[in-house]
mmCIF file of C-alpha atoms and ligand atoms in Angstrom:
data_model
loop_
_atom_site.group_PDB
_atom_site.id
_atom_site.type_symbol
_atom_site.label_atom_id
_atom_site.label_comp_id
_atom_site.label_asym_id
_atom_site.label_seq_id
_atom_site.Cartn_x
_atom_site.Cartn_y
_atom_site.Cartn_z
ATOM 1 C CA MET A 1 -110.916 29.231 143.821
ATOM 2 C CA ASP A 2 -111.917 26.252 145.959
ATOM 3 C CA LYS A 3 -109.136 26.923 148.803
ATOM 4 C CA LEU A 4 -107.857 30.208 147.109
ATOM 5 C CA GLN A 5 -110.619 32.208 148.482
ATOM 6 C CA PRO A 6 -110.416 31.265 151.997
ATOM 7 C CA LEU A 7 -106.554 31.607 151.886
ATOM 8 C CA LEU A 8 -107.031 35.190 150.362
ATOM 9 C CA GLN A 9 -109.608 35.755 153.318
ATOM 10 C CA VAL A 10 -106.718 35.081 155.658
ATOM 11 C CA LEU A 11 -103.906 36.748 153.906
ATOM 12 C CA ALA A 12 -106.041 39.941 153.423
ATOM 13 C CA ASP A 13 -105.011 41.260 157.043
ATOM 14 C CA GLY A 14 -101.398 41.606 155.932
ATOM 15 C CA GLU A 15 -99.870 39.717 158.713
ATOM 16 C CA PHE A 16 -97.706 36.555 159.010
ATOM 17 C CA HIS A 17 -99.286 33.111 159.038
ATOM 18 C CA SER A 18 -97.466 30.300 159.463
ATOM 19 C CA GLY A 19 -97.757 27.287 156.672
ATOM 20 C CA GLU A 20 -99.019 24.865 159.477
ATOM 21 C CA ALA A 21 -101.641 27.550 160.739
ATOM 22 C CA LEU A 22 -102.709 28.048 156.784
ATOM 23 C CA GLY A 23 -103.129 24.309 156.404
ATOM 24 C CA ALA A 24 -104.973 24.071 159.379
ATOM 25 C CA ILE A 25 -107.521 26.864 158.294
ATOM 26 C CA LEU A 26 -107.561 25.414 154.730
ATOM 27 C CA GLY A 27 -107.774 21.760 155.902
ATOM 28 C CA VAL A 28 -104.648 20.710 153.506
ATOM 29 C CA SER A 29 -100.858 19.830 154.158
ATOM 30 C CA ARG A 30 -98.234 22.473 154.291
ATOM 31 C CA THR A 31 -96.881 21.285 150.603
ATOM 32 C CA ALA A 32 -100.508 21.889 149.219
ATOM 33 C CA VAL A 33 -100.614 25.557 151.190
ATOM 34 C CA TRP A 34 -97.311 26.227 149.500
ATOM 35 C CA LYS A 35 -99.059 25.254 145.994
ATOM 36 C CA GLN A 36 -102.070 27.226 146.698
ATOM 37 C CA LEU A 37 -99.862 30.108 147.407
ATOM 38 C CA LYS A 38 -98.247 30.227 144.289
ATOM 39 C CA LYS A 39 -101.551 30.065 142.521
ATOM 40 C CA LEU A 40 -101.939 33.661 143.920
ATOM 41 C CA GLN A 41 -100.064 34.874 140.866
ATOM 42 C CA GLN A 42 -103.005 34.487 138.762
ATOM 43 C CA PHE A 43 -104.318 37.267 140.608
ATOM 44 C CA GLY A 44 -100.973 39.404 140.360
ATOM 45 C CA LEU A 45 -100.319 38.616 143.665
ATOM 46 C CA SER A 46 -97.167 37.384 145.429
ATOM 47 C CA ALA A 47 -96.975 36.158 149.079
ATOM 48 C CA GLU A 48 -93.914 37.465 151.135
ATOM 49 C CA SER A 49 -92.129 34.182 152.961
ATOM 50 C CA VAL A 50 -90.000 34.706 155.828
ATOM 51 C CA LYS A 51 -88.224 31.711 157.817
ATOM 52 C CA GLY A 52 -89.865 31.266 160.995
ATOM 53 C CA LYS A 53 -92.532 33.614 160.790
ATOM 54 C CA GLY A 54 -94.550 32.363 157.760
ATOM 55 C CA TYR A 55 -96.223 33.887 154.722
ATOM 56 C CA ARG A 56 -98.095 37.227 154.172
ATOM 57 C CA LEU A 57 -99.323 39.764 151.627
ATOM 58 C CA PRO A 58 -97.618 42.861 152.383
ATOM 59 C CA GLY A 59 -100.277 45.647 152.690
ATOM 60 C CA GLY A 60 -102.903 43.148 152.760
ATOM 61 C CA LEU A 61 -105.748 43.351 150.821
ATOM 62 C CA ASN A 62 -109.441 45.212 151.093
ATOM 63 C CA LEU A 63 -111.835 42.428 149.865
ATOM 64 C CA LEU A 64 -115.433 42.786 149.039
ATOM 65 C CA ASP A 65 -117.799 41.895 151.268
ATOM 66 C CA GLU A 66 -121.715 41.597 150.603
ATOM 67 C CA ARG A 67 -122.519 42.134 154.339
ATOM 68 C CA LEU A 68 -120.389 45.375 154.893
ATOM 69 C CA ILE A 69 -121.712 46.824 151.212
ATOM 70 C CA LYS A 70 -125.444 46.105 152.454
ATOM 71 C CA GLU A 71 -125.013 47.338 155.555
ATOM 72 C CA GLN A 72 -123.948 50.504 154.312
ATOM 73 C CA LEU A 73 -126.848 51.044 151.844
ATOM 74 C CA ASP A 74 -129.748 53.376 152.188
ATOM 75 C CA PRO A 75 -132.620 51.652 153.273
ATOM 76 C CA VAL A 76 -134.567 53.033 150.250
ATOM 77 C CA VAL A 77 -131.594 51.471 147.843
ATOM 78 C CA VAL A 78 -131.663 48.135 149.389
ATOM 79 C CA ARG A 79 -135.615 48.158 148.314
ATOM 80 C CA GLN A 80 -134.408 48.813 144.837
ATOM 81 C CA LEU A 81 -131.842 46.155 144.625
ATOM 82 C CA SER A 82 -132.718 42.895 143.254
ATOM 83 C CA SER A 83 -129.333 41.129 143.698
ATOM 84 C CA LEU A 84 -125.729 41.832 144.579
ATOM 85 C CA ILE A 85 -123.255 39.195 143.320
ATOM 86 C CA ILE A 86 -119.768 39.297 144.146
ATOM 87 C CA SER A 87 -117.432 37.579 141.758
ATOM 88 C CA GLN A 88 -113.778 36.715 142.091
ATOM 89 C CA VAL A 89 -112.541 36.698 138.400
ATOM 90 C CA ILE A 90 -114.632 37.585 135.506
ATOM 91 C CA ASP A 91 -114.349 38.790 131.619
ATOM 92 C CA SER A 92 -116.149 41.948 132.227
ATOM 93 C CA THR A 93 -119.121 42.813 134.240
ATOM 94 C CA ASN A 94 -120.747 44.345 131.667
ATOM 95 C CA THR A 95 -120.308 41.407 129.142
ATOM 96 C CA GLN A 96 -121.794 39.325 131.734
ATOM 97 C CA SER A 97 -124.708 41.202 132.553
ATOM 98 C CA MET A 98 -125.645 41.932 129.081
ATOM 99 C CA ALA A 99 -125.733 38.166 128.355
ATOM 100 C CA ARG A 100 -128.263 37.847 131.553
ATOM 101 C CA ILE A 101 -130.191 40.239 129.942
ATOM 102 C CA ARG A 102 -130.122 38.387 126.520
ATOM 103 C CA GLN A 103 -130.900 34.854 128.524
ATOM 104 C CA GLY A 104 -133.828 36.540 130.452
ATOM 105 C CA LEU A 105 -132.371 36.147 133.451
ATOM 106 C CA ALA A 106 -131.553 39.751 134.400
ATOM 107 C CA ARG A 107 -133.855 41.915 136.929
ATOM 108 C CA CYS A 108 -133.693 45.605 137.228
ATOM 109 C CA GLY A 109 -131.564 46.422 140.111
ATOM 110 C CA ASP A 110 -129.082 43.432 139.512
ATOM 111 C CA VAL A 111 -125.585 44.419 140.682
ATOM 112 C CA LEU A 112 -122.567 42.532 139.531
ATOM 113 C CA VAL A 113 -119.363 43.383 141.078
ATOM 114 C CA SER A 114 -116.021 41.711 140.464
ATOM 115 C CA GLU A 115 -112.664 41.824 142.394
ATOM 116 C CA GLN A 116 -111.050 41.316 139.034
ATOM 117 C CA GLN A 117 -111.722 41.643 135.079
ATOM 118 C CA THR A 118 -109.655 39.515 132.640
ATOM 119 C CA ALA A 119 -111.263 41.782 129.763
ATOM 120 C CA GLY A 120 -112.547 45.149 131.347
ATOM 121 C CA ARG A 121 -113.889 47.514 128.389
ATOM 122 C CA GLY A 122 -113.878 50.869 128.204
ATOM 123 C CA ARG A 123 -115.600 53.589 125.937
ATOM 124 C CA ARG A 124 -114.429 53.464 122.334
ATOM 125 C CA GLY A 125 -113.048 50.127 122.004
ATOM 126 C CA ARG A 126 -110.506 50.809 124.847
ATOM 127 C CA GLN A 127 -109.215 48.222 127.590
ATOM 128 C CA TRP A 128 -110.239 48.882 131.619
ATOM 129 C CA GLN A 129 -107.310 47.965 133.560
ATOM 130 C CA SER A 130 -108.871 45.866 136.224
ATOM 131 C CA PRO A 131 -106.704 44.182 138.738
ATOM 132 C CA TYR A 132 -107.642 42.202 141.767
ATOM 133 C CA ALA A 133 -108.884 43.758 144.979
ATOM 134 C CA ALA A 134 -107.489 47.007 143.659
ATOM 135 C CA ASN A 135 -110.217 49.160 142.326
ATOM 136 C CA LEU A 136 -113.969 48.811 141.822
ATOM 137 C CA TYR A 137 -115.776 47.214 138.631
ATOM 138 C CA PHE A 138 -119.281 46.724 138.700
ATOM 139 C CA SER A 139 -122.387 46.905 136.323
ATOM 140 C CA LEU A 140 -125.900 47.748 137.567
ATOM 141 C CA VAL A 141 -129.107 46.643 135.625
ATOM 142 C CA TRP A 142 -131.782 49.018 135.287
ATOM 143 C CA GLU A 143 -134.839 49.044 133.300
ATOM 144 C CA PHE A 144 -136.693 51.917 131.581
ATOM 145 C CA ALA A 145 -140.154 51.782 130.060
ATOM 146 C CA GLY A 146 -139.914 54.680 127.415
ATOM 147 C CA GLY A 147 -137.579 53.265 124.756
ATOM 148 C CA VAL A 148 -133.721 54.244 123.755
ATOM 149 C CA ALA A 149 -134.939 57.729 122.584
ATOM 150 C CA ALA A 150 -135.944 58.578 126.459
ATOM 151 C CA LEU A 151 -132.377 57.745 127.593
ATOM 152 C CA GLU A 152 -130.479 60.899 126.139
ATOM 153 C CA GLY A 153 -128.386 62.164 128.900
ATOM 154 C CA LEU A 154 -128.555 58.877 130.858
ATOM 155 C CA SER A 155 -124.790 58.526 130.821
ATOM 156 C CA LEU A 156 -124.416 62.178 131.896
ATOM 157 C CA THR A 157 -126.398 61.497 134.964
ATOM 158 C CA VAL A 158 -124.883 58.583 135.781
ATOM 159 C CA GLY A 159 -121.395 60.610 135.688
ATOM 160 C CA VAL A 160 -123.093 63.078 138.179
ATOM 161 C CA ALA A 161 -124.121 60.414 140.606
ATOM 162 C CA VAL A 162 -120.464 59.133 140.897
ATOM 163 C CA ALA A 163 -118.989 62.355 141.122
ATOM 164 C CA GLU A 164 -121.606 63.385 143.981
ATOM 165 C CA ALA A 165 -120.777 59.944 145.661
ATOM 166 C CA LEU A 166 -117.175 60.480 145.561
ATOM 167 C CA ALA A 167 -117.617 64.036 147.086
ATOM 168 C CA SER A 168 -119.821 62.684 149.846
ATOM 169 C CA LEU A 169 -116.389 60.290 150.796
ATOM 170 C CA GLY A 170 -114.571 63.525 150.897
ATOM 171 C CA ALA A 171 -113.118 63.399 147.407
ATOM 172 C CA GLN A 172 -112.379 66.965 146.573
ATOM 173 C CA GLU A 173 -111.815 68.688 143.036
ATOM 174 C CA ILE A 174 -113.811 65.921 141.217
ATOM 175 C CA GLN A 175 -114.832 67.332 137.540
ATOM 176 C CA LEU A 176 -116.860 65.668 134.658
ATOM 177 C CA LYS A 177 -115.389 65.375 131.205
ATOM 178 C CA TRP A 178 -118.289 65.107 128.607
ATOM 179 C CA PRO A 179 -119.931 62.597 128.413
ATOM 180 C CA ASN A 180 -119.302 61.138 131.750
ATOM 181 C CA ASP A 181 -115.339 60.826 132.449
ATOM 182 C CA VAL A 182 -114.756 61.670 136.214
ATOM 183 C CA LEU A 183 -111.691 63.383 136.598
ATOM 184 C CA CYS A 184 -109.401 64.681 139.384
ATOM 185 C CA ASN A 185 -107.070 67.367 138.676
ATOM 186 C CA GLY A 186 -107.401 66.570 134.700
ATOM 187 C CA ARG A 187 -106.586 62.945 135.264
ATOM 188 C CA LYS A 188 -109.172 59.927 135.066
ATOM 189 C CA LEU A 189 -110.326 58.528 138.082
ATOM 190 C CA ALA A 190 -113.485 56.665 137.104
ATOM 191 C CA GLY A 191 -115.442 55.859 133.865
ATOM 192 C CA VAL A 192 -118.710 54.942 132.714
ATOM 193 C CA LEU A 193 -119.689 52.670 129.970
ATOM 194 C CA LEU A 194 -123.263 52.379 129.271
ATOM 195 C CA GLU A 195 -124.743 49.217 127.347
ATOM 196 C CA MET A 196 -128.252 48.730 125.978
ATOM 197 C CA SER A 197 -130.535 46.278 124.867
ATOM 198 C CA GLY A 198 -134.414 46.448 124.122
ATOM 199 C CA GLU A 199 -136.909 48.476 121.937
ATOM 200 C CA ALA A 200 -136.643 51.610 120.157
ATOM 201 C CA ASP A 201 -139.654 52.677 121.789
ATOM 202 C CA GLY A 202 -140.813 50.412 124.054
ATOM 203 C CA PRO A 203 -139.239 48.663 127.263
ATOM 204 C CA CYS A 204 -135.471 48.661 127.537
ATOM 205 C CA SER A 205 -132.482 47.264 129.825
ATOM 206 C CA VAL A 206 -129.434 49.030 130.405
ATOM 207 C CA VAL A 207 -126.151 48.233 131.721
ATOM 208 C CA ILE A 208 -124.430 50.816 133.724
ATOM 209 C CA GLY A 209 -120.801 49.609 134.178
ATOM 210 C CA ILE A 210 -118.616 51.604 136.463
ATOM 211 C CA GLY A 211 -114.943 51.477 136.874
ATOM 212 C CA LEU A 212 -113.340 53.704 139.630
ATOM 213 C CA ASN A 213 -109.501 53.657 140.579
ATOM 214 C CA VAL A 214 -109.610 53.323 144.123
ATOM 215 C CA LYS A 215 -105.755 52.036 144.423
ATOM 216 C CA MET A 216 -104.456 51.127 141.178
ATOM 217 C CA ARG A 217 -101.637 48.583 141.212
ATOM 218 C CA ALA A 218 -98.228 50.565 140.116
ATOM 219 C CA GLU A 219 -97.294 47.875 137.849
ATOM 220 C CA MET A 220 -100.461 48.380 135.890
ATOM 221 C CA ALA A 221 -99.769 52.060 135.474
ATOM 222 C CA ALA A 222 -97.678 51.557 132.024
ATOM 223 C CA ALA A 223 -100.585 49.663 130.583
ATOM 224 C CA ILE A 224 -103.074 52.930 131.044
ATOM 225 C CA ASP A 225 -103.053 55.037 128.082
ATOM 226 C CA GLN A 226 -104.449 57.985 129.467
ATOM 227 C CA PRO A 227 -103.449 60.456 132.134
ATOM 228 C CA TRP A 228 -105.501 58.623 135.424
ATOM 229 C CA THR A 229 -105.448 58.908 139.168
ATOM 230 C CA ASP A 230 -106.796 57.100 142.274
ATOM 231 C CA LEU A 231 -108.683 57.801 145.278
ATOM 232 C CA ALA A 232 -105.390 56.597 146.965
ATOM 233 C CA THR A 233 -103.363 59.343 145.680
ATOM 234 C CA ILE A 234 -106.190 62.225 145.837
ATOM 235 C CA MET A 235 -107.394 61.435 149.500
ATOM 236 C CA THR A 236 -105.365 60.814 152.667
ATOM 237 C CA GLY A 237 -105.195 56.997 151.943
ATOM 238 C CA ALA A 238 -107.629 54.684 150.012
ATOM 239 C CA PRO A 239 -110.871 54.499 151.590
ATOM 240 C CA GLU A 240 -112.489 50.958 152.122
ATOM 241 C CA ARG A 241 -113.756 49.616 148.982
ATOM 242 C CA ASN A 242 -117.154 48.361 150.589
ATOM 243 C CA ARG A 243 -117.932 51.898 151.809
ATOM 244 C CA VAL A 244 -116.961 53.308 148.161
ATOM 245 C CA LEU A 245 -119.484 50.632 146.304
ATOM 246 C CA ALA A 246 -122.218 51.330 148.967
ATOM 247 C CA ALA A 247 -121.759 54.988 148.565
ATOM 248 C CA LEU A 248 -121.812 54.838 144.661
ATOM 249 C CA LEU A 249 -124.945 52.740 144.555
ATOM 250 C CA ASN A 250 -126.673 55.073 147.239
ATOM 251 C CA ALA A 251 -125.607 58.090 144.766
ATOM 252 C CA LEU A 252 -126.918 56.308 141.655
ATOM 253 C CA ILE A 253 -130.048 54.267 142.403
ATOM 254 C CA PRO A 254 -131.948 57.511 143.674
ATOM 255 C CA HIS A 255 -130.491 59.059 140.501
ATOM 256 C CA LEU A 256 -131.805 56.656 138.025
ATOM 257 C CA GLN A 257 -135.210 56.973 140.021
ATOM 258 C CA GLN A 258 -135.340 60.713 139.207
ATOM 259 C CA PHE A 259 -134.012 60.387 135.707
ATOM 260 C CA GLN A 260 -136.958 57.703 134.936
ATOM 261 C CA GLU A 261 -139.503 60.761 136.397
ATOM 262 C CA LYS A 262 -137.801 63.769 135.029
ATOM 263 C CA GLY A 263 -135.115 62.919 132.334
ATOM 264 C CA PHE A 264 -131.832 64.697 132.146
ATOM 265 C CA ALA A 265 -133.371 67.970 132.637
ATOM 266 C CA ALA A 266 -133.190 67.790 136.242
ATOM 267 C CA THR A 267 -129.642 66.867 136.699
ATOM 268 C CA ARG A 268 -128.342 69.474 133.814
ATOM 269 C CA GLN A 269 -127.406 71.922 136.084
ATOM 270 C CA ARG A 270 -125.391 69.575 138.501
ATOM 271 C CA TRP A 271 -123.730 68.204 135.201
ATOM 272 C CA GLN A 272 -122.454 71.931 134.186
ATOM 273 C CA ALA A 273 -121.566 73.071 137.650
ATOM 274 C CA LEU A 274 -118.797 69.900 137.391
ATOM 275 C CA ASP A 275 -117.717 70.598 133.740
ATOM 276 C CA ALA A 276 -114.174 70.319 133.355
ATOM 277 C CA PHE A 277 -113.966 71.903 129.844
ATOM 278 C CA TYR A 278 -116.263 74.656 130.660
ATOM 279 C CA GLN A 279 -115.436 77.963 128.454
ATOM 280 C CA ARG A 280 -112.278 76.019 127.357
ATOM 281 C CA GLU A 281 -110.778 75.977 123.986
ATOM 282 C CA VAL A 282 -111.850 72.167 122.946
ATOM 283 C CA THR A 283 -111.610 69.969 119.722
ATOM 284 C CA VAL A 284 -114.428 67.670 119.097
ATOM 285 C CA SER A 285 -113.932 64.666 116.553
ATOM 286 C CA GLN A 286 -116.328 62.855 114.903
ATOM 287 C CA GLY A 287 -115.063 60.303 112.737
ATOM 288 C CA ASP A 288 -113.242 62.457 109.996
ATOM 289 C CA LYS A 289 -114.781 66.004 110.963
ATOM 290 C CA LEU A 290 -112.699 68.063 113.380
ATOM 291 C CA VAL A 291 -114.347 70.972 114.809
ATOM 292 C CA LEU A 292 -112.526 73.535 117.048
ATOM 293 C CA GLY A 293 -114.395 75.932 119.488
ATOM 294 C CA LYS A 294 -115.332 76.833 123.087
ATOM 295 C CA ALA A 295 -117.080 74.393 125.164
ATOM 296 C CA ALA A 296 -120.235 75.773 126.645
ATOM 297 C CA GLY A 297 -122.084 73.245 128.567
ATOM 298 C CA VAL A 298 -124.643 70.811 127.577
ATOM 299 C CA ASP A 299 -128.330 70.994 126.150
ATOM 300 C CA GLU A 300 -131.289 69.113 127.498
ATOM 301 C CA SER A 301 -130.602 66.150 125.771
ATOM 302 C CA GLY A 302 -126.918 65.818 127.181
ATOM 303 C CA ALA A 303 -125.645 67.074 123.880
ATOM 304 C CA ILE A 304 -122.328 68.859 124.279
ATOM 305 C CA LEU A 305 -122.391 72.580 122.998
ATOM 306 C CA ILE A 306 -119.276 74.213 121.101
ATOM 307 C CA GLU A 307 -119.422 77.961 120.575
ATOM 308 C CA THR A 308 -117.643 77.848 116.853
ATOM 309 C CA GLY A 309 -116.959 80.261 114.101
ATOM 310 C CA LEU A 310 -120.295 79.098 112.603
ATOM 311 C CA GLY A 311 -122.294 79.436 116.023
ATOM 312 C CA LEU A 312 -123.539 77.249 118.673
ATOM 313 C CA GLN A 313 -123.202 73.650 117.887
ATOM 314 C CA ALA A 314 -124.392 70.716 119.492
ATOM 315 C CA PHE A 315 -122.498 67.405 119.399
ATOM 316 C CA ASN A 316 -123.974 64.131 120.728
ATOM 317 C CA GLY A 317 -123.352 60.257 120.367
ATOM 318 C CA GLY A 318 -120.805 57.488 121.600
ATOM 319 C CA GLU A 319 -118.337 58.076 118.918
ATOM 320 C CA ILE A 320 -117.365 61.844 119.368
ATOM 321 C CA SER A 321 -114.138 62.459 121.266
ATOM 322 C CA LEU A 322 -113.572 65.796 122.986
ATOM 323 C CA ARG A 323 -110.118 67.012 123.828
ATOM 324 C CA LEU A 324 -108.801 70.566 125.160
ATOM 325 C CA ALA A 325 -107.294 72.223 122.126
ATOM 326 C CA ASN A 326 -103.520 71.678 121.786
ATOM 327 C CA VAL A 327 -103.296 68.905 124.374
ATOM 328 C CA THR A 328 -102.811 65.442 123.517
ATOM 329 C CA GLY A 329 -103.888 62.105 125.501
ATOM 330 C CA SER A 330 -107.001 63.799 127.183
HETATM 331 C C1 LIG B 1 -114.082 54.277 130.119
HETATM 332 O O1 LIG B 1 -113.529 54.071 128.929
HETATM 333 O O2 LIG B 1 -114.402 55.397 130.396
HETATM 334 C C2 LIG B 1 -115.525 53.515 130.894
HETATM 335 C C3 LIG B 1 -114.919 52.264 131.485
HETATM 336 C C4 LIG B 1 -116.065 51.521 132.049
HETATM 337 C C5 LIG B 1 -115.165 50.588 133.141
HETATM 338 C C6 LIG B 1 -116.192 49.782 133.771
HETATM 339 S S1 LIG B 1 -115.629 48.398 134.895
HETATM 340 C C7 LIG B 1 -117.282 47.830 135.237
HETATM 341 C C8 LIG B 1 -117.749 47.656 133.572
HETATM 342 N N1 LIG B 1 -117.298 46.184 133.153
HETATM 343 C C9 LIG B 1 -116.542 46.701 132.042
HETATM 344 O O3 LIG B 1 -116.139 45.599 131.159
HETATM 345 N N2 LIG B 1 -116.406 47.815 131.707
HETATM 346 C C10 LIG B 1 -117.113 48.689 132.939
#
């Protein structure tokens, strides 16, 4: 990464740079520049080369920048952040944040964001496609005093925070699919993966992992196993990624503080107003069990409520999958 990072910074503008100029910036020969340019392939990037003009990355790159992110954070949020680490390539920001918790190195308010994940993880064992500098992939560590039981509804609260952040950026038609998939026009825009470590009734740390499609690389599309979209598609052009990350943290941290005081009850109405499946025929599957009914919102613990032939039933837990009846792939 030694020379690659400065090379990426220069090429991020999408303009042509001569081999000579790049060599001067990196302090290497033109041959060494060419070798570095070849290495961009590891990020799925390839520089265009035009005789007499030099090299460029068509379309440029919108790279993460600590200063730009911090400048756009609300002061109250800055006070709650313990660290903001920007990684270039990582297996998974959640995996590494959980490792830091186990090693006793994590603090409440640590944010780890990466330009790329090589083993990004989704819910229920899915992969999360995480190409370089395309979308946002980050994890926030937060500590709660009341034990795992007090965290009921937290994952739904995070979904509401993401939806509100996107609305604050001008995105429209944002909805939630229980528990916290963020959708636009029925297509997945963002996902949340919560992982916990700690006592059943004592202090515990939560890693809140968020993946948001900002401008997905077209070549990744085939690898995504569900209908998806990105901000570049639903807005007029992709918003600046540092601004989007700041908006997400500006929404998320106040929500977490409110959740600590009041639990999910304070956010339940807002979740229901964003519910993509409200009053629609759905199937709920939990292991071998399959239930058909009409989605009827969520209860105060964040469980999904379904009107069934046997009356109103509540379902909760990570292994539940909810689909629109007669629709596959949702
Ligand atoms: C989902 O399946 O909807 C959850 C997706 C969560 C993806 C994010 S990207 C940042 C963090 N690191 C991971 O490995 N996963 C989460």
